[in-house]
Amino acid sequence: MSDLRGPAPYDALLLLSFGGPEGPDDVVPFLANVTRGRGIPEERLKEVGKHYFLFGGVSPINAQNRALLDALRKDFADHGLELPVYWGNRNWAPYLTDTLREMITDGHRRIAVLATSAYASYSGCRQYRENLAESLSVLEAEGLPVPRVDKLRHYFNHPGFVRPMVDGVLASLADLPEDVRAGAHLAFTTHSIPTAAADTSGPVETHGDGGSYVAEHLDVARLITEAVREETGVDHPWQLVYQSRSGAPHIPWLEPDICDHLETLHADGVPAVVMAPIGFVSDHMEVLYDLDTEATAKAAELGLPVRRSATVGADPRFAAAVRDLLLERAAVEQERPVTPCALGSLGPSHDLCPVGCCPARALKPAAAGADSPF
């Protein structure tokens, strides 16, 4: 990781996440925020919210963000980095607009932003940038000075993100019965998105047949598989699969679904599977329900031994990677030489989202990009 010193010109870091309900009464209002503008009736939201009600109406994502916030603050303090860290959500308290207002009131004018999404896609990048632009517009209308916000680059292939996932897969393999361990397949999972959104993910030059979204996940899956082979001597077969589809059935989404994949592997005589949710930063609801509940139940029905590896969460190595990304971007802004840290074949992602990157479903301003109003 980088040995750069000093976060200037940045005077604060914003941890920007999705948000989630923290009690049964929060579930429907939270889902109404997520689906705003789509005209979905309350009864349908209650049906969609059944996953949350199974867990007492509480999504684990907010607690996990608090843990990451603590890890970032500790890492910064341990390395003499005097930079305050704030937290804001797109869809639940603490809301992004409120957090930015607090940051402005506290005197911050140059803010680095870490989104809890490691890969390129509309929902994983540009939509966060649209939310930033919307919040900044609100605050500008209130007469507040608008800070400059810079979103830190995608970190899917940073070693501080990849290595904890390698260790998670190794631990899951070790937890399988010895007689099925060597023959286990690896199922790398991520959130399914419409194929049209995948095909236009990332910069324009990467558009087509899965775009940057699929290419980045495949690169991470290869990195993990290679690391596992180096450490165990076993070359485990693997595939990138998808979960958490939520769209209309007539719209094509990325496939295969993890449950369908488990059925296929069982029919092929595969003795065991490790499910590795590489598309998720933490063990939030999609992981707890779609993998730990639904996919695990499918595996039990098939008599197929499965284990689910851990996400990165608040691992200290991930906190250190965030520090590295921050200092790397600070060096870029200072026009000092820097070598970005990245594994795999794709290299480091762009610092500034170019025009046409992960295009919007409808024309909306987005912050922290080449075509941004802020």
JSON list of N, CA and C in Angstrom, two decimals, residues 104-177:
[
{"chain": "A", "resi": 104, "resn": "ILE", "atom": "N", "xyz": [-20.77, 20.73, 6.28]},
{"chain": "A", "resi": 104, "resn": "ILE", "atom": "CA", "xyz": [-20.60, 22.13, 5.89]},
{"chain": "A", "resi": 104, "resn": "ILE", "atom": "C", "xyz": [-20.59, 23.03, 7.12]},
{"chain": "A", "resi": 105, "resn": "THR", "atom": "N", "xyz": [-21.51, 22.77, 8.04]},
{"chain": "A", "resi": 105, "resn": "THR", "atom": "CA", "xyz": [-21.57, 23.55, 9.27]},
{"chain": "A", "resi": 105, "resn": "THR", "atom": "C", "xyz": [-20.28, 23.42, 10.07]},
{"chain": "A", "resi": 106, "resn": "ASP", "atom": "N", "xyz": [-19.66, 22.24, 10.00]},
{"chain": "A", "resi": 106, "resn": "ASP", "atom": "CA", "xyz": [-18.39, 22.01, 10.71]},
{"chain": "A", "resi": 106, "resn": "ASP", "atom": "C", "xyz": [-17.19, 22.62, 9.97]},
{"chain": "A", "resi": 107, "resn": "GLY", "atom": "N", "xyz": [-17.46, 23.23, 8.81]},
{"chain": "A", "resi": 107, "resn": "GLY", "atom": "CA", "xyz": [-16.40, 23.94, 8.11]},
{"chain": "A", "resi": 107, "resn": "GLY", "atom": "C", "xyz": [-15.71, 23.19, 7.00]},
{"chain": "A", "resi": 108, "resn": "HIS", "atom": "N", "xyz": [-16.21, 22.04, 6.60]},
{"chain": "A", "resi": 108, "resn": "HIS", "atom": "CA", "xyz": [-15.53, 21.23, 5.59]},
{"chain": "A", "resi": 108, "resn": "HIS", "atom": "C", "xyz": [-15.94, 21.67, 4.18]},
{"chain": "A", "resi": 109, "resn": "ARG", "atom": "N", "xyz": [-14.94, 21.82, 3.31]},
{"chain": "A", "resi": 109, "resn": "ARG", "atom": "CA", "xyz": [-15.17, 22.34, 1.96]},
{"chain": "A", "resi": 109, "resn": "ARG", "atom": "C", "xyz": [-14.60, 21.45, 0.86]},
{"chain": "A", "resi": 110, "resn": "ARG", "atom": "N", "xyz": [-13.83, 20.45, 1.22]},
{"chain": "A", "resi": 110, "resn": "ARG", "atom": "CA", "xyz": [-13.26, 19.53, 0.23]},
{"chain": "A", "resi": 110, "resn": "ARG", "atom": "C", "xyz": [-13.38, 18.12, 0.80]},
{"chain": "A", "resi": 111, "resn": "ILE", "atom": "N", "xyz": [-14.32, 17.36, 0.27]},
{"chain": "A", "resi": 111, "resn": "ILE", "atom": "CA", "xyz": [-14.73, 16.10, 0.89]},
{"chain": "A", "resi": 111, "resn": "ILE", "atom": "C", "xyz": [-14.44, 14.93, -0.04]},
{"chain": "A", "resi": 112, "resn": "ALA", "atom": "N", "xyz": [-13.73, 13.94, 0.47]},
{"chain": "A", "resi": 112, "resn": "ALA", "atom": "CA", "xyz": [-13.55, 12.67, -0.24]},
{"chain": "A", "resi": 112, "resn": "ALA", "atom": "C", "xyz": [-14.69, 11.74, 0.15]},
{"chain": "A", "resi": 113, "resn": "VAL", "atom": "N", "xyz": [-15.19, 10.98, -0.80]},
{"chain": "A", "resi": 113, "resn": "VAL", "atom": "CA", "xyz": [-16.36, 10.13, -0.58]},
{"chain": "A", "resi": 113, "resn": "VAL", "atom": "C", "xyz": [-16.00, 8.68, -0.87]},
{"chain": "A", "resi": 114, "resn": "LEU", "atom": "N", "xyz": [-16.26, 7.81, 0.10]},
{"chain": "A", "resi": 114, "resn": "LEU", "atom": "CA", "xyz": [-16.13, 6.36, -0.11]},
{"chain": "A", "resi": 114, "resn": "LEU", "atom": "C", "xyz": [-17.53, 5.76, -0.15]},
{"chain": "A", "resi": 115, "resn": "ALA", "atom": "N", "xyz": [-17.92, 5.21, -1.29]},
{"chain": "A", "resi": 115, "resn": "ALA", "atom": "CA", "xyz": [-19.20, 4.51, -1.40]},
{"chain": "A", "resi": 115, "resn": "ALA", "atom": "C", "xyz": [-19.01, 3.04, -1.06]},
{"chain": "A", "resi": 116, "resn": "THR", "atom": "N", "xyz": [-20.00, 2.46, -0.38]},
{"chain": "A", "resi": 116, "resn": "THR", "atom": "CA", "xyz": [-19.90, 1.05, 0.00]},
{"chain": "A", "resi": 116, "resn": "THR", "atom": "C", "xyz": [-20.32, 0.15, -1.16]},
{"chain": "A", "resi": 117, "resn": "SER", "atom": "N", "xyz": [-19.75, 0.41, -2.32]},
{"chain": "A", "resi": 117, "resn": "SER", "atom": "CA", "xyz": [-19.96, -0.39, -3.52]},
{"chain": "A", "resi": 117, "resn": "SER", "atom": "C", "xyz": [-18.65, -0.37, -4.28]},
{"chain": "A", "resi": 118, "resn": "ALA", "atom": "N", "xyz": [-18.09, -1.54, -4.52]},
{"chain": "A", "resi": 118, "resn": "ALA", "atom": "CA", "xyz": [-16.72, -1.63, -5.03]},
{"chain": "A", "resi": 118, "resn": "ALA", "atom": "C", "xyz": [-16.62, -1.62, -6.55]},
{"chain": "A", "resi": 119, "resn": "TYR", "atom": "N", "xyz": [-17.75, -1.80, -7.24]},
{"chain": "A", "resi": 119, "resn": "TYR", "atom": "CA", "xyz": [-17.72, -2.06, -8.68]},
{"chain": "A", "resi": 119, "resn": "TYR", "atom": "C", "xyz": [-18.46, -0.98, -9.47]},
{"chain": "A", "resi": 120, "resn": "ALA", "atom": "N", "xyz": [-18.21, -0.95, -10.75]},
{"chain": "A", "resi": 120, "resn": "ALA", "atom": "CA", "xyz": [-18.88, 0.00, -11.65]},
{"chain": "A", "resi": 120, "resn": "ALA", "atom": "C", "xyz": [-20.26, -0.51, -12.03]},
{"chain": "A", "resi": 121, "resn": "SER", "atom": "N", "xyz": [-21.26, 0.36, -11.89]},
{"chain": "A", "resi": 121, "resn": "SER", "atom": "CA", "xyz": [-22.61, 0.11, -12.38]},
{"chain": "A", "resi": 121, "resn": "SER", "atom": "C", "xyz": [-23.42, 1.36, -12.10]},
{"chain": "A", "resi": 122, "resn": "TYR", "atom": "N", "xyz": [-24.60, 1.45, -12.71]},
{"chain": "A", "resi": 122, "resn": "TYR", "atom": "CA", "xyz": [-25.45, 2.60, -12.42]},
{"chain": "A", "resi": 122, "resn": "TYR", "atom": "C", "xyz": [-25.81, 2.64, -10.93]},
{"chain": "A", "resi": 123, "resn": "SER", "atom": "N", "xyz": [-26.34, 1.54, -10.40]},
{"chain": "A", "resi": 123, "resn": "SER", "atom": "CA", "xyz": [-26.79, 1.53, -9.01]},
{"chain": "A", "resi": 123, "resn": "SER", "atom": "C", "xyz": [-25.63, 1.54, -8.02]},
{"chain": "A", "resi": 124, "resn": "GLY", "atom": "N", "xyz": [-24.44, 1.09, -8.46]},
{"chain": "A", "resi": 124, "resn": "GLY", "atom": "CA", "xyz": [-23.31, 1.03, -7.55]},
{"chain": "A", "resi": 124, "resn": "GLY", "atom": "C", "xyz": [-22.39, 2.23, -7.61]},
{"chain": "A", "resi": 125, "resn": "CYS", "atom": "N", "xyz": [-22.61, 3.12, -8.59]},
{"chain": "A", "resi": 125, "resn": "CYS", "atom": "CA", "xyz": [-21.74, 4.29, -8.70]},
{"chain": "A", "resi": 125, "resn": "CYS", "atom": "C", "xyz": [-22.53, 5.54, -9.08]},
{"chain": "A", "resi": 126, "resn": "ARG", "atom": "N", "xyz": [-23.03, 5.59, -10.32]},
{"chain": "A", "resi": 126, "resn": "ARG", "atom": "CA", "xyz": [-23.65, 6.84, -10.76]},
{"chain": "A", "resi": 126, "resn": "ARG", "atom": "C", "xyz": [-24.83, 7.25, -9.89]},
{"chain": "A", "resi": 127, "resn": "GLN", "atom": "N", "xyz": [-25.63, 6.29, -9.43]},
{"chain": "A", "resi": 127, "resn": "GLN", "atom": "CA", "xyz": [-26.77, 6.67, -8.60]},
{"chain": "A", "resi": 127, "resn": "GLN", "atom": "C", "xyz": [-26.32, 7.33, -7.30]},
{"chain": "A", "resi": 128, "resn": "TYR", "atom": "N", "xyz": [-25.20, 6.87, -6.74]},
{"chain": "A", "resi": 128, "resn": "TYR", "atom": "CA", "xyz": [-24.64, 7.56, -5.58]},
{"chain": "A", "resi": 128, "resn": "TYR", "atom": "C", "xyz": [-24.23, 8.98, -5.95]},
{"chain": "A", "resi": 129, "resn": "ARG", "atom": "N", "xyz": [-23.66, 9.15, -7.13]},
{"chain": "A", "resi": 129, "resn": "ARG", "atom": "CA", "xyz": [-23.25, 10.48, -7.59]},
{"chain": "A", "resi": 129, "resn": "ARG", "atom": "C", "xyz": [-24.46, 11.37, -7.83]},
{"chain": "A", "resi": 130, "resn": "GLU", "atom": "N", "xyz": [-25.55, 10.79, -8.32]},
{"chain": "A", "resi": 130, "resn": "GLU", "atom": "CA", "xyz": [-26.79, 11.56, -8.48]},
{"chain": "A", "resi": 130, "resn": "GLU", "atom": "C", "xyz": [-27.32, 12.02, -7.13]},
{"chain": "A", "resi": 131, "resn": "ASN", "atom": "N", "xyz": [-27.28, 11.12, -6.15]},
{"chain": "A", "resi": 131, "resn": "ASN", "atom": "CA", "xyz": [-27.73, 11.49, -4.80]},
{"chain": "A", "resi": 131, "resn": "ASN", "atom": "C", "xyz": [-26.88, 12.61, -4.22]},
{"chain": "A", "resi": 132, "resn": "LEU", "atom": "N", "xyz": [-25.57, 12.56, -4.46]},
{"chain": "A", "resi": 132, "resn": "LEU", "atom": "CA", "xyz": [-24.69, 13.63, -3.99]},
{"chain": "A", "resi": 132, "resn": "LEU", "atom": "C", "xyz": [-25.08, 14.96, -4.64]},
{"chain": "A", "resi": 133, "resn": "ALA", "atom": "N", "xyz": [-25.31, 14.95, -5.94]},
{"chain": "A", "resi": 133, "resn": "ALA", "atom": "CA", "xyz": [-25.68, 16.18, -6.64]},
{"chain": "A", "resi": 133, "resn": "ALA", "atom": "C", "xyz": [-27.02, 16.72, -6.13]},
{"chain": "A", "resi": 134, "resn": "GLU", "atom": "N", "xyz": [-27.97, 15.83, -5.91]},
{"chain": "A", "resi": 134, "resn": "GLU", "atom": "CA", "xyz": [-29.27, 16.25, -5.40]},
{"chain": "A", "resi": 134, "resn": "GLU", "atom": "C", "xyz": [-29.15, 16.89, -4.02]},
{"chain": "A", "resi": 135, "resn": "SER", "atom": "N", "xyz": [-28.37, 16.27, -3.15]},
{"chain": "A", "resi": 135, "resn": "SER", "atom": "CA", "xyz": [-28.19, 16.82, -1.80]},
{"chain": "A", "resi": 135, "resn": "SER", "atom": "C", "xyz": [-27.47, 18.17, -1.84]},
{"chain": "A", "resi": 136, "resn": "LEU", "atom": "N", "xyz": [-26.45, 18.28, -2.68]},
{"chain": "A", "resi": 136, "resn": "LEU", "atom": "CA", "xyz": [-25.72, 19.54, -2.79]},
{"chain": "A", "resi": 136, "resn": "LEU", "atom": "C", "xyz": [-26.62, 20.64, -3.33]},
{"chain": "A", "resi": 137, "resn": "SER", "atom": "N", "xyz": [-27.54, 20.30, -4.23]},
{"chain": "A", "resi": 137, "resn": "SER", "atom": "CA", "xyz": [-28.49, 21.29, -4.75]},
{"chain": "A", "resi": 137, "resn": "SER", "atom": "C", "xyz": [-29.41, 21.80, -3.65]},
{"chain": "A", "resi": 138, "resn": "VAL", "atom": "N", "xyz": [-29.86, 20.88, -2.81]},
{"chain": "A", "resi": 138, "resn": "VAL", "atom": "CA", "xyz": [-30.72, 21.26, -1.69]},
{"chain": "A", "resi": 138, "resn": "VAL", "atom": "C", "xyz": [-29.99, 22.21, -0.76]},
{"chain": "A", "resi": 139, "resn": "LEU", "atom": "N", "xyz": [-28.75, 21.89, -0.45]},
{"chain": "A", "resi": 139, "resn": "LEU", "atom": "CA", "xyz": [-27.98, 22.72, 0.47]},
{"chain": "A", "resi": 139, "resn": "LEU", "atom": "C", "xyz": [-27.62, 24.06, -0.15]},
{"chain": "A", "resi": 140, "resn": "GLU", "atom": "N", "xyz": [-27.38, 24.08, -1.44]},
{"chain": "A", "resi": 140, "resn": "GLU", "atom": "CA", "xyz": [-27.13, 25.35, -2.13]},
{"chain": "A", "resi": 140, "resn": "GLU", "atom": "C", "xyz": [-28.37, 26.24, -2.06]},
{"chain": "A", "resi": 141, "resn": "ALA", "atom": "N", "xyz": [-29.55, 25.63, -2.23]},
{"chain": "A", "resi": 141, "resn": "ALA", "atom": "CA", "xyz": [-30.80, 26.38, -2.14]},
{"chain": "A", "resi": 141, "resn": "ALA", "atom": "C", "xyz": [-31.03, 26.93, -0.74]},
{"chain": "A", "resi": 142, "resn": "GLU", "atom": "N", "xyz": [-30.46, 26.29, 0.26]},
{"chain": "A", "resi": 142, "resn": "GLU", "atom": "CA", "xyz": [-30.56, 26.77, 1.63]},
{"chain": "A", "resi": 142, "resn": "GLU", "atom": "C", "xyz": [-29.58, 27.91, 1.92]},
{"chain": "A", "resi": 143, "resn": "GLY", "atom": "N", "xyz": [-28.76, 28.22, 0.92]},
{"chain": "A", "resi": 143, "resn": "GLY", "atom": "CA", "xyz": [-27.80, 29.30, 1.09]},
{"chain": "A", "resi": 143, "resn": "GLY", "atom": "C", "xyz": [-26.48, 28.88, 1.70]},
{"chain": "A", "resi": 144, "resn": "LEU", "atom": "N", "xyz": [-26.24, 27.58, 1.77]},
{"chain": "A", "resi": 144, "resn": "LEU", "atom": "CA", "xyz": [-24.99, 27.09, 2.35]},
{"chain": "A", "resi": 144, "resn": "LEU", "atom": "C", "xyz": [-23.90, 27.03, 1.29]},
{"chain": "A", "resi": 145, "resn": "PRO", "atom": "N", "xyz": [-22.64, 27.20, 1.69]},
{"chain": "A", "resi": 145, "resn": "PRO", "atom": "CA", "xyz": [-21.54, 27.06, 0.73]},
{"chain": "A", "resi": 145, "resn": "PRO", "atom": "C", "xyz": [-21.42, 25.61, 0.28]},
{"chain": "A", "resi": 146, "resn": "VAL", "atom": "N", "xyz": [-21.37, 25.38, -1.01]},
{"chain": "A", "resi": 146, "resn": "VAL", "atom": "CA", "xyz": [-21.34, 24.02, -1.54]},
{"chain": "A", "resi": 146, "resn": "VAL", "atom": "C", "xyz": [-19.90, 23.51, -1.57]},
{"chain": "A", "resi": 147, "resn": "PRO", "atom": "N", "xyz": [-19.62, 22.42, -0.87]},
{"chain": "A", "resi": 147, "resn": "PRO", "atom": "CA", "xyz": [-18.25, 21.87, -0.90]},
{"chain": "A", "resi": 147, "resn": "PRO", "atom": "C", "xyz": [-18.00, 21.12, -2.19]},
{"chain": "A", "resi": 148, "resn": "ARG", "atom": "N", "xyz": [-16.74, 20.90, -2.51]},
{"chain": "A", "resi": 148, "resn": "ARG", "atom": "CA", "xyz": [-16.39, 20.00, -3.60]},
{"chain": "A", "resi": 148, "resn": "ARG", "atom": "C", "xyz": [-16.32, 18.59, -3.04]},
{"chain": "A", "resi": 149, "resn": "VAL", "atom": "N", "xyz": [-16.95, 17.65, -3.74]},
{"chain": "A", "resi": 149, "resn": "VAL", "atom": "CA", "xyz": [-16.90, 16.25, -3.32]},
{"chain": "A", "resi": 149, "resn": "VAL", "atom": "C", "xyz": [-16.23, 15.43, -4.42]},
{"chain": "A", "resi": 150, "resn": "ASP", "atom": "N", "xyz": [-15.32, 14.57, -4.02]},
{"chain": "A", "resi": 150, "resn": "ASP", "atom": "CA", "xyz": [-14.62, 13.68, -4.94]},
{"chain": "A", "resi": 150, "resn": "ASP", "atom": "C", "xyz": [-14.84, 12.24, -4.48]},
{"chain": "A", "resi": 151, "resn": "LYS", "atom": "N", "xyz": [-15.43, 11.43, -5.34]},
{"chain": "A", "resi": 151, "resn": "LYS", "atom": "CA", "xyz": [-15.66, 10.02, -5.01]},
{"chain": "A", "resi": 151, "resn": "LYS", "atom": "C", "xyz": [-14.38, 9.23, -5.26]},
{"chain": "A", "resi": 152, "resn": "LEU", "atom": "N", "xyz": [-13.94, 8.49, -4.25]},
{"chain": "A", "resi": 152, "resn": "LEU", "atom": "CA", "xyz": [-12.75, 7.65, -4.41]},
{"chain": "A", "resi": 152, "resn": "LEU", "atom": "C", "xyz": [-13.02, 6.55, -5.43]},
{"chain": "A", "resi": 153, "resn": "ARG", "atom": "N", "xyz": [-11.98, 6.14, -6.12]},
{"chain": "A", "resi": 153, "resn": "ARG", "atom": "CA", "xyz": [-12.13, 5.20, -7.23]},
{"chain": "A", "resi": 153, "resn": "ARG", "atom": "C", "xyz": [-12.65, 3.84, -6.77]},
{"chain": "A", "resi": 154, "resn": "HIS", "atom": "N", "xyz": [-13.11, 3.06, -7.73]},
{"chain": "A", "resi": 154, "resn": "HIS", "atom": "CA", "xyz": [-13.56, 1.69, -7.45]},
{"chain": "A", "resi": 154, "resn": "HIS", "atom": "C", "xyz": [-12.39, 0.88, -6.89]},
{"chain": "A", "resi": 155, "resn": "TYR", "atom": "N", "xyz": [-12.69, 0.09, -5.88]},
{"chain": "A", "resi": 155, "resn": "TYR", "atom": "CA", "xyz": [-11.62, -0.61, -5.15]},
{"chain": "A", "resi": 155, "resn": "TYR", "atom": "C", "xyz": [-11.75, -2.12, -5.21]},
{"chain": "A", "resi": 156, "resn": "PHE", "atom": "N", "xyz": [-12.48, -2.63, -6.20]},
{"chain": "A", "resi": 156, "resn": "PHE", "atom": "CA", "xyz": [-12.72, -4.07, -6.30]},
{"chain": "A", "resi": 156, "resn": "PHE", "atom": "C", "xyz": [-11.43, -4.87, -6.35]},
{"chain": "A", "resi": 157, "resn": "ASN", "atom": "N", "xyz": [-10.36, -4.31, -6.94]},
{"chain": "A", "resi": 157, "resn": "ASN", "atom": "CA", "xyz": [-9.11, -5.07, -7.09]},
{"chain": "A", "resi": 157, "resn": "ASN", "atom": "C", "xyz": [-8.00, -4.55, -6.19]},
{"chain": "A", "resi": 158, "resn": "HIS", "atom": "N", "xyz": [-8.34, -3.77, -5.18]},
{"chain": "A", "resi": 158, "resn": "HIS", "atom": "CA", "xyz": [-7.33, -3.35, -4.21]},
{"chain": "A", "resi": 158, "resn": "HIS", "atom": "C", "xyz": [-7.03, -4.54, -3.29]},
{"chain": "A", "resi": 159, "resn": "PRO", "atom": "N", "xyz": [-5.76, -4.81, -2.98]},
{"chain": "A", "resi": 159, "resn": "PRO", "atom": "CA", "xyz": [-5.43, -5.97, -2.14]},
{"chain": "A", "resi": 159, "resn": "PRO", "atom": "C", "xyz": [-6.10, -5.93, -0.77]},
{"chain": "A", "resi": 160, "resn": "GLY", "atom": "N", "xyz": [-6.37, -4.74, -0.24]},
{"chain": "A", "resi": 160, "resn": "GLY", "atom": "CA", "xyz": [-7.05, -4.66, 1.06]},
{"chain": "A", "resi": 160, "resn": "GLY", "atom": "C", "xyz": [-8.51, -5.07, 1.00]},
{"chain": "A", "resi": 161, "resn": "PHE", "atom": "N", "xyz": [-9.05, -5.14, -0.20]},
{"chain": "A", "resi": 161, "resn": "PHE", "atom": "CA", "xyz": [-10.41, -5.65, -0.40]},
{"chain": "A", "resi": 161, "resn": "PHE", "atom": "C", "xyz": [-10.38, -7.13, -0.78]},
{"chain": "A", "resi": 162, "resn": "VAL", "atom": "N", "xyz": [-9.41, -7.51, -1.62]},
{"chain": "A", "resi": 162, "resn": "VAL", "atom": "CA", "xyz": [-9.36, -8.87, -2.14]},
{"chain": "A", "resi": 162, "resn": "VAL", "atom": "C", "xyz": [-8.87, -9.87, -1.09]},
{"chain": "A", "resi": 163, "resn": "ARG", "atom": "N", "xyz": [-7.80, -9.52, -0.36]},
{"chain": "A", "resi": 163, "resn": "ARG", "atom": "CA", "xyz": [-7.19, -10.50, 0.55]},
{"chain": "A", "resi": 163, "resn": "ARG", "atom": "C", "xyz": [-8.13, -10.98, 1.65]},
{"chain": "A", "resi": 164, "resn": "PRO", "atom": "N", "xyz": [-8.93, -10.12, 2.28]},
{"chain": "A", "resi": 164, "resn": "PRO", "atom": "CA", "xyz": [-9.88, -10.65, 3.27]},
{"chain": "A", "resi": 164, "resn": "PRO", "atom": "C", "xyz": [-10.85, -11.65, 2.67]},
{"chain": "A", "resi": 165, "resn": "MET", "atom": "N", "xyz": [-11.23, -11.46, 1.39]},
{"chain": "A", "resi": 165, "resn": "MET", "atom": "CA", "xyz": [-12.14, -12.42, 0.76]},
{"chain": "A", "resi": 165, "resn": "MET", "atom": "C", "xyz": [-11.43, -13.73, 0.47]},
{"chain": "A", "resi": 166, "resn": "VAL", "atom": "N", "xyz": [-10.15, -13.67, 0.11]},
{"chain": "A", "resi": 166, "resn": "VAL", "atom": "CA", "xyz": [-9.37, -14.91, -0.05]},
{"chain": "A", "resi": 166, "resn": "VAL", "atom": "C", "xyz": [-9.39, -15.69, 1.26]},
{"chain": "A", "resi": 167, "resn": "ASP", "atom": "N", "xyz": [-9.11, -15.01, 2.35]},
{"chain": "A", "resi": 167, "resn": "ASP", "atom": "CA", "xyz": [-9.09, -15.68, 3.65]},
{"chain": "A", "resi": 167, "resn": "ASP", "atom": "C", "xyz": [-10.46, -16.25, 4.01]},
{"chain": "A", "resi": 168, "resn": "GLY", "atom": "N", "xyz": [-11.52, -15.55, 3.62]},
{"chain": "A", "resi": 168, "resn": "GLY", "atom": "CA", "xyz": [-12.87, -16.05, 3.88]},
{"chain": "A", "resi": 168, "resn": "GLY", "atom": "C", "xyz": [-13.15, -17.34, 3.13]},
{"chain": "A", "resi": 169, "resn": "VAL", "atom": "N", "xyz": [-12.72, -17.42, 1.87]},
{"chain": "A", "resi": 169, "resn": "VAL", "atom": "CA", "xyz": [-12.91, -18.64, 1.09]},
{"chain": "A", "resi": 169, "resn": "VAL", "atom": "C", "xyz": [-12.07, -19.78, 1.67]},
{"chain": "A", "resi": 170, "resn": "LEU", "atom": "N", "xyz": [-10.84, -19.50, 2.05]},
{"chain": "A", "resi": 170, "resn": "LEU", "atom": "CA", "xyz": [-9.99, -20.53, 2.64]},
{"chain": "A", "resi": 170, "resn": "LEU", "atom": "C", "xyz": [-10.62, -21.08, 3.93]},
{"chain": "A", "resi": 171, "resn": "ALA", "atom": "N", "xyz": [-11.16, -20.19, 4.75]},
{"chain": "A", "resi": 171, "resn": "ALA", "atom": "CA", "xyz": [-11.80, -20.63, 6.00]},
{"chain": "A", "resi": 171, "resn": "ALA", "atom": "C", "xyz": [-13.03, -21.48, 5.72]},
{"chain": "A", "resi": 172, "resn": "SER", "atom": "N", "xyz": [-13.80, -21.11, 4.71]},
{"chain": "A", "resi": 172, "resn": "SER", "atom": "CA", "xyz": [-15.00, -21.88, 4.37]},
{"chain": "A", "resi": 172, "resn": "SER", "atom": "C", "xyz": [-14.64, -23.26, 3.82]},
{"chain": "A", "resi": 173, "resn": "LEU", "atom": "N", "xyz": [-13.61, -23.31, 2.99]},
{"chain": "A", "resi": 173, "resn": "LEU", "atom": "CA", "xyz": [-13.15, -24.62, 2.49]},
{"chain": "A", "resi": 173, "resn": "LEU", "atom": "C", "xyz": [-12.69, -25.51, 3.64]},
{"chain": "A", "resi": 174, "resn": "ALA", "atom": "N", "xyz": [-11.95, -24.93, 4.58]},
{"chain": "A", "resi": 174, "resn": "ALA", "atom": "CA", "xyz": [-11.45, -25.70, 5.72]},
{"chain": "A", "resi": 174, "resn": "ALA", "atom": "C", "xyz": [-12.58, -26.21, 6.59]},
{"chain": "A", "resi": 175, "resn": "ASP", "atom": "N", "xyz": [-13.72, -25.51, 6.56]},
{"chain": "A", "resi": 175, "resn": "ASP", "atom": "CA", "xyz": [-14.86, -25.89, 7.40]},
{"chain": "A", "resi": 175, "resn": "ASP", "atom": "C", "xyz": [-15.70, -27.00, 6.77]},
{"chain": "A", "resi": 176, "resn": "LEU", "atom": "N", "xyz": [-15.48, -27.29, 5.49]},
{"chain": "A", "resi": 176, "resn": "LEU", "atom": "CA", "xyz": [-16.22, -28.38, 4.84]},
{"chain": "A", "resi": 176, "resn": "LEU", "atom": "C", "xyz": [-15.69, -29.73, 5.32]},
{"chain": "A", "resi": 177, "resn": "PRO", "atom": "N", "xyz": [-16.53, -30.76, 5.30]},
{"chain": "A", "resi": 177, "resn": "PRO", "atom": "CA", "xyz": [-16.03, -32.10, 5.62]},
{"chain": "A", "resi": 177, "resn": "PRO", "atom": "C", "xyz": [-14.85, -32.47, 4.71]}
]
